[in-house]
mmCIF file of C-alpha atoms and ligand atoms in Angstrom:
data_model
loop_
_atom_site.group_PDB
_atom_site.id
_atom_site.type_symbol
_atom_site.label_atom_id
_atom_site.label_comp_id
_atom_site.label_asym_id
_atom_site.label_seq_id
_atom_site.Cartn_x
_atom_site.Cartn_y
_atom_site.Cartn_z
ATOM 1 C CA MET R 1 -1.488 27.294 0.857
ATOM 2 C CA VAL R 2 -3.177 23.870 0.799
ATOM 3 C CA ASP R 3 -3.799 22.241 4.172
ATOM 4 C CA GLN R 4 -1.439 19.268 3.927
ATOM 5 C CA ARG R 5 -2.142 15.892 5.470
ATOM 6 C CA LYS R 6 1.026 14.318 6.883
ATOM 7 C CA ILE R 7 1.613 10.747 5.772
ATOM 8 C CA ILE R 8 4.213 8.009 6.077
ATOM 9 C CA ILE R 9 4.247 5.506 3.212
ATOM 10 C CA ASP R 10 5.219 1.991 4.284
ATOM 11 C CA THR R 11 5.954 0.043 1.142
ATOM 12 C CA ASP R 12 7.522 -2.859 -0.783
ATOM 13 C CA PRO R 13 7.945 -1.562 -4.361
ATOM 14 C CA GLY R 14 6.518 -3.258 -6.468
ATOM 15 C CA HIS R 15 4.959 -1.779 -9.627
ATOM 16 C CA ASP R 16 1.712 -0.610 -8.038
ATOM 17 C CA ASP R 17 3.621 0.728 -5.007
ATOM 18 C CA ALA R 18 5.639 2.816 -7.480
ATOM 19 C CA VAL R 19 2.501 4.433 -8.880
ATOM 20 C CA ALA R 20 1.228 5.063 -5.346
ATOM 21 C CA ILE R 21 4.495 6.778 -4.382
ATOM 22 C CA PHE R 22 4.470 8.943 -7.517
ATOM 23 C CA THR R 23 0.831 9.882 -6.908
ATOM 24 C CA ALA R 24 1.540 10.892 -3.319
ATOM 25 C CA LEU R 25 4.602 12.913 -4.296
ATOM 26 C CA GLY R 26 2.593 14.674 -7.001
ATOM 27 C CA SER R 27 -0.123 15.696 -4.533
ATOM 28 C CA ARG R 28 0.164 19.051 -2.776
ATOM 29 C CA GLU R 29 -2.577 17.919 -0.398
ATOM 30 C CA LEU R 30 -0.168 15.341 1.083
ATOM 31 C CA ARG R 31 3.135 15.834 2.860
ATOM 32 C CA THR R 32 5.162 12.630 2.800
ATOM 33 C CA LEU R 33 7.249 12.720 5.980
ATOM 34 C CA GLY R 34 9.158 9.613 4.965
ATOM 35 C CA ILE R 35 9.033 6.296 3.191
ATOM 36 C CA THR R 36 9.628 3.138 5.201
ATOM 37 C CA ALA R 37 10.562 0.056 3.198
ATOM 38 C CA VAL R 38 9.552 -3.441 4.219
ATOM 39 C CA ALA R 39 10.288 -6.886 2.822
ATOM 40 C CA GLY R 40 7.419 -8.102 0.658
ATOM 41 C CA ASN R 41 7.204 -8.263 -3.112
ATOM 42 C CA VAL R 42 10.997 -8.625 -3.106
ATOM 43 C CA PRO R 43 13.565 -8.695 -0.267
ATOM 44 C CA LEU R 44 14.191 -5.578 1.830
ATOM 45 C CA GLU R 45 17.427 -4.595 0.130
ATOM 46 C CA LEU R 46 15.521 -4.202 -3.136
ATOM 47 C CA THR R 47 12.398 -2.542 -1.708
ATOM 48 C CA ALA R 48 14.616 0.043 0.018
ATOM 49 C CA ARG R 49 16.665 0.645 -3.120
ATOM 50 C CA ASN R 50 13.535 0.820 -5.278
ATOM 51 C CA SER R 51 11.957 3.350 -2.903
ATOM 52 C CA MET R 52 14.978 5.629 -3.363
ATOM 53 C CA ALA R 53 15.077 5.086 -7.139
ATOM 54 C CA LEU R 54 11.407 6.104 -7.324
ATOM 55 C CA CYS R 55 11.961 9.246 -5.225
ATOM 56 C CA GLU R 56 14.817 10.237 -7.521
ATOM 57 C CA CYS R 57 12.751 9.498 -10.618
ATOM 58 C CA ALA R 58 10.038 11.746 -9.191
ATOM 59 C CA GLY R 59 12.612 14.503 -8.620
ATOM 60 C CA ARG R 60 12.163 14.123 -4.853
ATOM 61 C CA ALA R 61 15.511 12.930 -3.516
ATOM 62 C CA ASP R 62 14.669 15.057 -0.453
ATOM 63 C CA ILE R 63 12.197 12.434 0.828
ATOM 64 C CA PRO R 64 13.871 10.406 3.592
ATOM 65 C CA VAL R 65 13.795 6.660 2.960
ATOM 66 C CA PHE R 66 14.279 4.167 5.805
ATOM 67 C CA ALA R 67 14.843 0.419 5.719
ATOM 68 C CA GLY R 68 12.617 -1.572 8.034
ATOM 69 C CA CYS R 69 12.024 -5.234 8.783
ATOM 70 C CA ASP R 70 13.566 -7.812 6.497
ATOM 71 C CA ARG R 71 11.190 -10.630 7.404
ATOM 72 C CA PRO R 72 7.716 -11.201 8.862
ATOM 73 C CA LEU R 73 7.222 -11.404 12.639
ATOM 74 C CA LYS R 74 7.025 -15.199 12.868
ATOM 75 C CA ARG R 75 7.389 -16.662 9.393
ATOM 76 C CA ALA R 76 9.774 -17.022 6.509
ATOM 77 C CA LEU R 77 9.386 -14.299 3.888
ATOM 78 C CA VAL R 78 7.194 -15.072 0.872
ATOM 79 C CA THR R 79 7.938 -12.827 -2.130
ATOM 80 C CA ALA R 80 6.159 -12.130 -5.426
ATOM 81 C CA GLU R 81 8.816 -12.123 -8.154
ATOM 82 C CA GLU R 82 6.355 -13.879 -10.457
ATOM 83 C CA VAL R 83 4.346 -10.632 -10.453
ATOM 84 C CA HIS R 84 6.990 -7.914 -10.053
ATOM 85 C CA GLY R 85 10.064 -9.584 -11.518
ATOM 86 C CA ARG R 86 13.459 -10.170 -9.971
ATOM 87 C CA THR R 87 14.114 -6.471 -9.337
ATOM 88 C CA GLY R 88 10.603 -5.733 -8.030
ATOM 89 C CA LEU R 89 10.233 -3.133 -10.781
ATOM 90 C CA ASP R 90 10.872 -5.152 -13.927
ATOM 91 C CA GLY R 91 10.069 -3.300 -17.127
ATOM 92 C CA VAL R 92 12.052 -0.140 -16.352
ATOM 93 C CA SER R 93 15.747 -0.028 -15.641
ATOM 94 C CA PHE R 94 16.291 2.590 -12.938
ATOM 95 C CA PRO R 95 19.814 3.914 -12.312
ATOM 96 C CA MET R 96 21.405 2.967 -9.006
ATOM 97 C CA PRO R 97 20.123 5.694 -6.622
ATOM 98 C CA GLN R 98 22.528 8.433 -5.614
ATOM 99 C CA MET R 99 20.611 9.361 -2.482
ATOM 100 C CA GLN R 100 21.500 7.564 0.717
ATOM 101 C CA LEU R 101 19.290 5.414 2.858
ATOM 102 C CA GLN R 102 18.673 7.112 6.226
ATOM 103 C CA PRO R 103 20.861 5.653 8.983
ATOM 104 C CA GLN R 104 17.870 5.340 11.337
ATOM 105 C CA HIS R 105 15.846 2.101 11.287
ATOM 106 C CA ALA R 106 12.308 2.503 9.911
ATOM 107 C CA ILE R 107 10.809 1.352 13.213
ATOM 108 C CA ASP R 108 12.647 4.093 15.123
ATOM 109 C CA PHE R 109 11.571 6.641 12.516
ATOM 110 C CA LEU R 110 7.928 5.583 12.876
ATOM 111 C CA ILE R 111 8.086 5.740 16.669
ATOM 112 C CA ASP R 112 9.979 9.055 16.846
ATOM 113 C CA THR R 113 7.777 10.737 14.263
ATOM 114 C CA LEU R 114 4.563 9.669 15.948
ATOM 115 C CA ARG R 115 5.889 10.833 19.317
ATOM 116 C CA ASN R 116 7.224 14.143 18.033
ATOM 117 C CA GLU R 117 4.377 15.259 15.784
ATOM 118 C CA PRO R 118 1.217 16.523 17.488
ATOM 119 C CA GLU R 119 -1.093 13.654 18.459
ATOM 120 C CA GLY R 120 -3.538 12.571 15.758
ATOM 121 C CA THR R 121 -1.837 14.349 12.866
ATOM 122 C CA VAL R 122 0.061 11.552 11.083
ATOM 123 C CA THR R 123 -1.627 9.031 8.797
ATOM 124 C CA LEU R 124 0.092 5.734 8.006
ATOM 125 C CA CYS R 125 -0.242 4.317 4.485
ATOM 126 C CA PRO R 126 0.898 0.673 4.442
ATOM 127 C CA LEU R 127 1.179 -0.761 0.930
ATOM 128 C CA GLY R 128 2.894 -4.036 1.810
ATOM 129 C CA PRO R 129 3.005 -6.603 4.610
ATOM 130 C CA LEU R 130 2.285 -4.951 7.973
ATOM 131 C CA THR R 131 5.532 -6.017 9.661
ATOM 132 C CA ASN R 132 6.956 -2.508 10.165
ATOM 133 C CA VAL R 133 3.749 -1.023 11.540
ATOM 134 C CA ALA R 134 3.074 -3.946 13.895
ATOM 135 C CA THR R 135 6.677 -3.968 15.136
ATOM 136 C CA ALA R 136 6.494 -0.251 15.934
ATOM 137 C CA MET R 137 3.227 -0.839 17.829
ATOM 138 C CA LEU R 138 4.724 -3.733 19.798
ATOM 139 C CA ARG R 139 7.859 -1.805 20.657
ATOM 140 C CA ALA R 140 6.142 1.470 21.577
ATOM 141 C CA PRO R 141 2.479 0.907 22.470
ATOM 142 C CA ASP R 142 2.142 4.623 23.310
ATOM 143 C CA ILE R 143 2.252 5.496 19.596
ATOM 144 C CA VAL R 144 -0.981 3.649 18.833
ATOM 145 C CA ASP R 145 -3.220 6.425 20.171
ATOM 146 C CA ARG R 146 -1.112 9.051 18.417
ATOM 147 C CA ILE R 147 -1.818 7.720 14.892
ATOM 148 C CA GLU R 148 -4.438 9.790 13.058
ATOM 149 C CA GLN R 149 -5.566 6.816 10.979
ATOM 150 C CA ILE R 150 -4.233 3.923 8.942
ATOM 151 C CA VAL R 151 -5.305 3.563 5.323
ATOM 152 C CA LEU R 152 -3.917 0.321 3.935
ATOM 153 C CA MET R 153 -4.003 -1.933 0.912
ATOM 154 C CA GLY R 154 -4.645 -5.508 1.925
ATOM 155 C CA GLY R 155 -7.181 -8.262 2.346
ATOM 156 C CA ALA R 156 -10.034 -9.651 0.299
ATOM 157 C CA TYR R 157 -13.468 -10.998 1.031
ATOM 158 C CA PHE R 158 -16.057 -11.394 -1.723
ATOM 159 C CA GLU R 159 -13.213 -11.247 -4.246
ATOM 160 C CA VAL R 160 -11.339 -14.112 -2.503
ATOM 161 C CA GLY R 161 -7.562 -14.425 -2.430
ATOM 162 C CA ASN R 162 -4.817 -13.729 -4.953
ATOM 163 C CA VAL R 163 -2.024 -15.761 -3.332
ATOM 164 C CA THR R 164 -4.094 -18.570 -1.811
ATOM 165 C CA PRO R 165 -7.782 -19.207 -2.468
ATOM 166 C CA THR R 166 -8.640 -17.139 0.609
ATOM 167 C CA ALA R 167 -5.751 -14.746 1.256
ATOM 168 C CA GLU R 168 -4.432 -11.555 -0.269
ATOM 169 C CA PHE R 169 -0.639 -11.195 -0.541
ATOM 170 C CA ASN R 170 0.066 -8.382 1.972
ATOM 171 C CA ILE R 171 -1.923 -10.051 4.751
ATOM 172 C CA TYR R 172 -0.774 -13.565 3.872
ATOM 173 C CA VAL R 173 2.920 -12.652 4.111
ATOM 174 C CA ASP R 174 2.621 -11.496 7.720
ATOM 175 C CA PRO R 175 -0.735 -12.465 9.233
ATOM 176 C CA GLU R 176 0.525 -12.020 12.806
ATOM 177 C CA ALA R 177 1.444 -8.415 12.018
ATOM 178 C CA ALA R 178 -1.932 -7.855 10.389
ATOM 179 C CA LYS R 179 -3.676 -9.243 13.470
ATOM 180 C CA ILE R 180 -1.876 -6.696 15.646
ATOM 181 C CA VAL R 181 -2.775 -3.781 13.362
ATOM 182 C CA PHE R 182 -6.408 -4.814 12.922
ATOM 183 C CA GLY R 183 -6.703 -5.309 16.674
ATOM 184 C CA SER R 184 -5.001 -2.043 17.591
ATOM 185 C CA GLY R 185 -8.098 0.141 17.814
ATOM 186 C CA VAL R 186 -6.634 2.683 15.369
ATOM 187 C CA GLN R 187 -9.116 4.094 12.857
ATOM 188 C CA LEU R 188 -8.588 1.774 9.910
ATOM 189 C CA THR R 189 -9.593 1.981 6.258
ATOM 190 C CA VAL R 190 -8.918 -1.104 4.167
ATOM 191 C CA LEU R 191 -8.588 -1.130 0.381
ATOM 192 C CA PRO R 192 -8.900 -4.870 -0.382
ATOM 193 C CA LEU R 193 -8.950 -6.829 -3.627
ATOM 194 C CA ASP R 194 -12.731 -6.339 -3.651
ATOM 195 C CA VAL R 195 -12.090 -2.765 -4.743
ATOM 196 C CA THR R 196 -8.652 -2.927 -6.392
ATOM 197 C CA HIS R 197 -9.878 -5.577 -8.842
ATOM 198 C CA LYS R 198 -12.265 -2.912 -10.151
ATOM 199 C CA ALA R 199 -9.388 -0.498 -10.900
ATOM 200 C CA LEU R 200 -7.908 -2.078 -14.023
ATOM 201 C CA THR R 201 -5.012 -0.703 -16.047
ATOM 202 C CA THR R 202 -6.682 -0.933 -19.458
ATOM 203 C CA PRO R 203 -4.704 0.006 -22.603
ATOM 204 C CA LYS R 204 -6.618 3.315 -22.804
ATOM 205 C CA ARG R 205 -5.659 4.232 -19.253
ATOM 206 C CA LEU R 206 -2.003 3.349 -19.907
ATOM 207 C CA ASP R 207 -2.122 5.578 -22.996
ATOM 208 C CA ALA R 208 -3.314 8.455 -20.811
ATOM 209 C CA PHE R 209 -0.198 8.030 -18.614
ATOM 210 C CA ARG R 210 2.055 7.872 -21.661
ATOM 211 C CA ASP R 211 0.328 10.863 -23.266
ATOM 212 C CA LEU R 212 1.336 13.054 -20.342
ATOM 213 C CA GLY R 213 4.621 13.346 -22.218
ATOM 214 C CA THR R 214 6.606 13.365 -18.975
ATOM 215 C CA LYS R 215 9.356 11.070 -17.791
ATOM 216 C CA GLN R 216 7.198 9.783 -14.945
ATOM 217 C CA GLY R 217 4.178 9.222 -17.208
ATOM 218 C CA GLN R 218 6.339 7.114 -19.504
ATOM 219 C CA VAL R 219 7.878 5.200 -16.574
ATOM 220 C CA VAL R 220 4.435 4.398 -15.161
ATOM 221 C CA ALA R 221 3.142 3.257 -18.551
ATOM 222 C CA ASP R 222 6.219 1.054 -19.075
ATOM 223 C CA LEU R 223 6.063 -0.408 -15.561
ATOM 224 C CA LEU R 224 2.375 -1.200 -15.850
ATOM 225 C CA ALA R 225 2.714 -2.696 -19.321
ATOM 226 C CA THR R 226 5.104 -5.271 -17.820
ATOM 227 C CA TYR R 227 3.002 -5.772 -14.684
ATOM 228 C CA ASN R 228 -0.139 -6.264 -16.796
ATOM 229 C CA ARG R 229 1.264 -9.292 -18.535
ATOM 230 C CA HIS R 230 1.090 -11.434 -15.436
ATOM 231 C CA ASP R 231 -2.301 -10.239 -14.242
ATOM 232 C CA THR R 232 -4.118 -10.251 -17.569
ATOM 233 C CA ALA R 233 -2.997 -13.851 -18.074
ATOM 234 C CA LYS R 234 -4.055 -14.761 -14.518
ATOM 235 C CA TYR R 235 -7.441 -13.050 -14.478
ATOM 236 C CA GLY R 236 -8.310 -12.943 -18.184
ATOM 237 C CA SER R 237 -9.026 -9.238 -17.709
ATOM 238 C CA GLU R 238 -8.335 -6.198 -19.885
ATOM 239 C CA GLY R 239 -5.700 -4.916 -17.473
ATOM 240 C CA GLY R 240 -4.087 -5.573 -14.091
ATOM 241 C CA PRO R 241 -5.527 -4.288 -10.790
ATOM 242 C CA LEU R 242 -3.816 -1.090 -9.658
ATOM 243 C CA HIS R 243 -3.886 -1.974 -5.962
ATOM 244 C CA ASP R 244 -1.708 0.349 -3.907
ATOM 245 C CA PRO R 245 -2.594 3.725 -5.490
ATOM 246 C CA CYS R 246 -6.128 3.155 -4.161
ATOM 247 C CA VAL R 247 -4.741 4.103 -0.723
ATOM 248 C CA ILE R 248 -3.453 7.461 -1.909
ATOM 249 C CA ALA R 249 -6.525 8.144 -4.043
ATOM 250 C CA TYR R 250 -8.740 7.389 -1.049
ATOM 251 C CA LEU R 251 -6.912 10.032 0.986
ATOM 252 C CA LEU R 252 -7.184 12.541 -1.845
ATOM 253 C CA ASN R 253 -10.827 11.923 -2.671
ATOM 254 C CA PRO R 254 -12.707 9.424 -0.483
ATOM 255 C CA GLU R 255 -15.887 10.185 -2.441
ATOM 256 C CA LEU R 256 -14.557 8.047 -5.265
ATOM 257 C CA PHE R 257 -14.943 5.030 -2.949
ATOM 258 C CA SER R 258 -17.586 3.379 -0.826
ATOM 259 C CA GLY R 259 -17.632 0.537 1.661
ATOM 260 C CA ARG R 260 -18.925 -0.568 4.996
ATOM 261 C CA LEU R 261 -17.776 -0.216 8.603
ATOM 262 C CA VAL R 262 -17.401 -3.823 9.715
ATOM 263 C CA ASN R 263 -15.511 -6.227 11.925
ATOM 264 C CA VAL R 264 -12.459 -7.778 10.252
ATOM 265 C CA GLU R 265 -10.480 -10.554 11.937
ATOM 266 C CA ILE R 266 -7.272 -12.099 10.622
ATOM 267 C CA GLU R 267 -6.827 -15.867 10.401
ATOM 268 C CA THR R 268 -3.459 -16.901 11.836
ATOM 269 C CA GLU R 269 -4.023 -20.565 12.738
ATOM 270 C CA SER R 270 -5.545 -22.494 9.878
ATOM 271 C CA GLU R 271 -3.137 -23.676 7.226
ATOM 272 C CA LEU R 272 -5.980 -23.781 4.712
ATOM 273 C CA THR R 273 -7.145 -20.185 5.200
ATOM 274 C CA MET R 274 -3.987 -18.568 6.631
ATOM 275 C CA GLY R 275 -4.021 -14.785 6.236
ATOM 276 C CA MET R 276 -7.702 -14.588 5.356
ATOM 277 C CA THR R 277 -9.463 -11.354 6.268
ATOM 278 C CA VAL R 278 -12.680 -12.651 7.813
ATOM 279 C CA VAL R 279 -15.186 -9.851 7.267
ATOM 280 C CA ASP R 280 -18.483 -9.715 9.111
ATOM 281 C CA TRP R 281 -20.188 -8.011 6.170
ATOM 282 C CA TRP R 282 -23.736 -8.917 7.210
ATOM 283 C CA LYS R 283 -23.113 -8.242 10.911
ATOM 284 C CA VAL R 284 -23.890 -11.781 11.949
ATOM 285 C CA THR R 285 -21.640 -11.604 15.018
ATOM 286 C CA ASN R 286 -21.499 -9.111 17.840
ATOM 287 C CA ARG R 287 -17.794 -8.480 17.235
ATOM 288 C CA SER R 288 -17.102 -4.779 17.224
ATOM 289 C CA GLU R 289 -16.481 -2.829 14.030
ATOM 290 C CA ASN R 290 -12.793 -2.150 13.529
ATOM 291 C CA ALA R 291 -12.406 -1.238 9.856
ATOM 292 C CA MET R 292 -13.969 0.632 6.981
ATOM 293 C CA PHE R 293 -13.798 -2.099 4.339
ATOM 294 C CA ILE R 294 -13.983 -0.518 0.883
ATOM 295 C CA SER R 295 -15.723 -2.404 -1.895
ATOM 296 C CA GLU R 296 -16.562 0.054 -4.678
ATOM 297 C CA VAL R 297 -14.651 2.638 -6.704
ATOM 298 C CA ASP R 298 -15.433 5.045 -9.506
ATOM 299 C CA ALA R 299 -12.647 3.568 -11.654
ATOM 300 C CA ASP R 300 -12.628 6.301 -14.301
ATOM 301 C CA GLY R 301 -12.497 8.988 -11.622
ATOM 302 C CA PHE R 302 -9.696 7.089 -9.897
ATOM 303 C CA PHE R 303 -7.544 6.887 -13.026
ATOM 304 C CA GLU R 304 -8.222 10.545 -13.859
ATOM 305 C CA LEU R 305 -7.045 11.509 -10.380
ATOM 306 C CA ILE R 306 -3.845 9.448 -10.652
ATOM 307 C CA THR R 307 -3.113 10.883 -14.098
ATOM 308 C CA GLU R 308 -3.694 14.428 -12.837
ATOM 309 C CA LYS R 309 -1.300 13.937 -9.910
ATOM 310 C CA LEU R 310 1.392 12.307 -12.056
ATOM 311 C CA ALA R 311 1.242 15.380 -14.269
ATOM 312 C CA CYS R 312 2.189 17.498 -11.239
ATOM 313 C CA LEU R 313 5.528 15.777 -10.647
HETATM 314 C C1 BDR Y 1 -0.566 -6.360 -3.030
HETATM 315 O O1 BDR Y 1 0.477 -7.315 -3.186
HETATM 316 C C2 BDR Y 1 1.573 -6.739 -3.847
HETATM 317 O O2 BDR Y 1 2.086 -7.604 -4.812
HETATM 318 C C3 BDR Y 1 1.096 -5.433 -4.411
HETATM 319 O O3 BDR Y 1 2.146 -4.480 -4.396
HETATM 320 C C4 BDR Y 1 -0.034 -5.036 -3.507
HETATM 321 O O4 BDR Y 1 0.421 -4.281 -2.410
HETATM 322 C C5 BDR Y 1 -1.781 -6.870 -3.782
HETATM 323 O O5 BDR Y 1 -2.188 -8.106 -3.283
HETATM 324 CA CA1 CA Y 2 2.682 -3.339 -2.340
#
């Protein structure tokens, strides 16, 4: 019996979120206690529905899915239909899910789970704006010390921003929430654009997904072929960055990645640099280290790992 790490995936699917969810569900090393949907790439109604559609597609309708916050803490919601399409998962037409959304609110699920599971045994995996996680922390500060660690996709530093010149989407959408999470004192690992822009969905890598000959392999290849169109045009690269699965891959094999333990502060005041992750990479301040900021990945090893886990669905 594999020793399973307990995780909660907080997500806004989203093409790359979809691949992250499939990878987690294909991994015996991880036990997904639940999926909490948040507004982000598309509105909450769609991210919740997409989360269920993905569980069903993975043959895992047993995973409880909860709807969370439908807007950022203090701002109007900014979405990313230009990247993910109107449905959030353009490129594949998923049937309307048969499974039901859990009646409990995602925030209550997060709080109850962290209180009920033994302290330090649940890892949070945020793949979207940090609204749900920050709201749970605000509402129940006692849960903060009970979180094993948070491994999240968000931020950018040397790679600069993808939604403004200085900000990455997940942090930009809810910078106040990000500030709470980064200031919480929880052990934090950050997978920013600096690393995800090195994990590109090249045609060869998409072929490897398709060549699995499984329904999920085909779905991933089709989703990413659509998703690639936007990013290859934007970046002039051979493929799009596969952001969110970096979180799951990091949990499965951290040796594929490297980074630096640094101080990261979130900009919440300046209109020009709103949502910037200000990283003290060269330790030029005496601000205390609060995050492992990942910057490098063995991209071939990463894609091999994802392909291997998709094959297990
Ligand atoms: C992040 O933004 C979203 O569009 C992706 O799903 C990913 O979580 C990348 O900036
Ligand atoms: Ca996402």
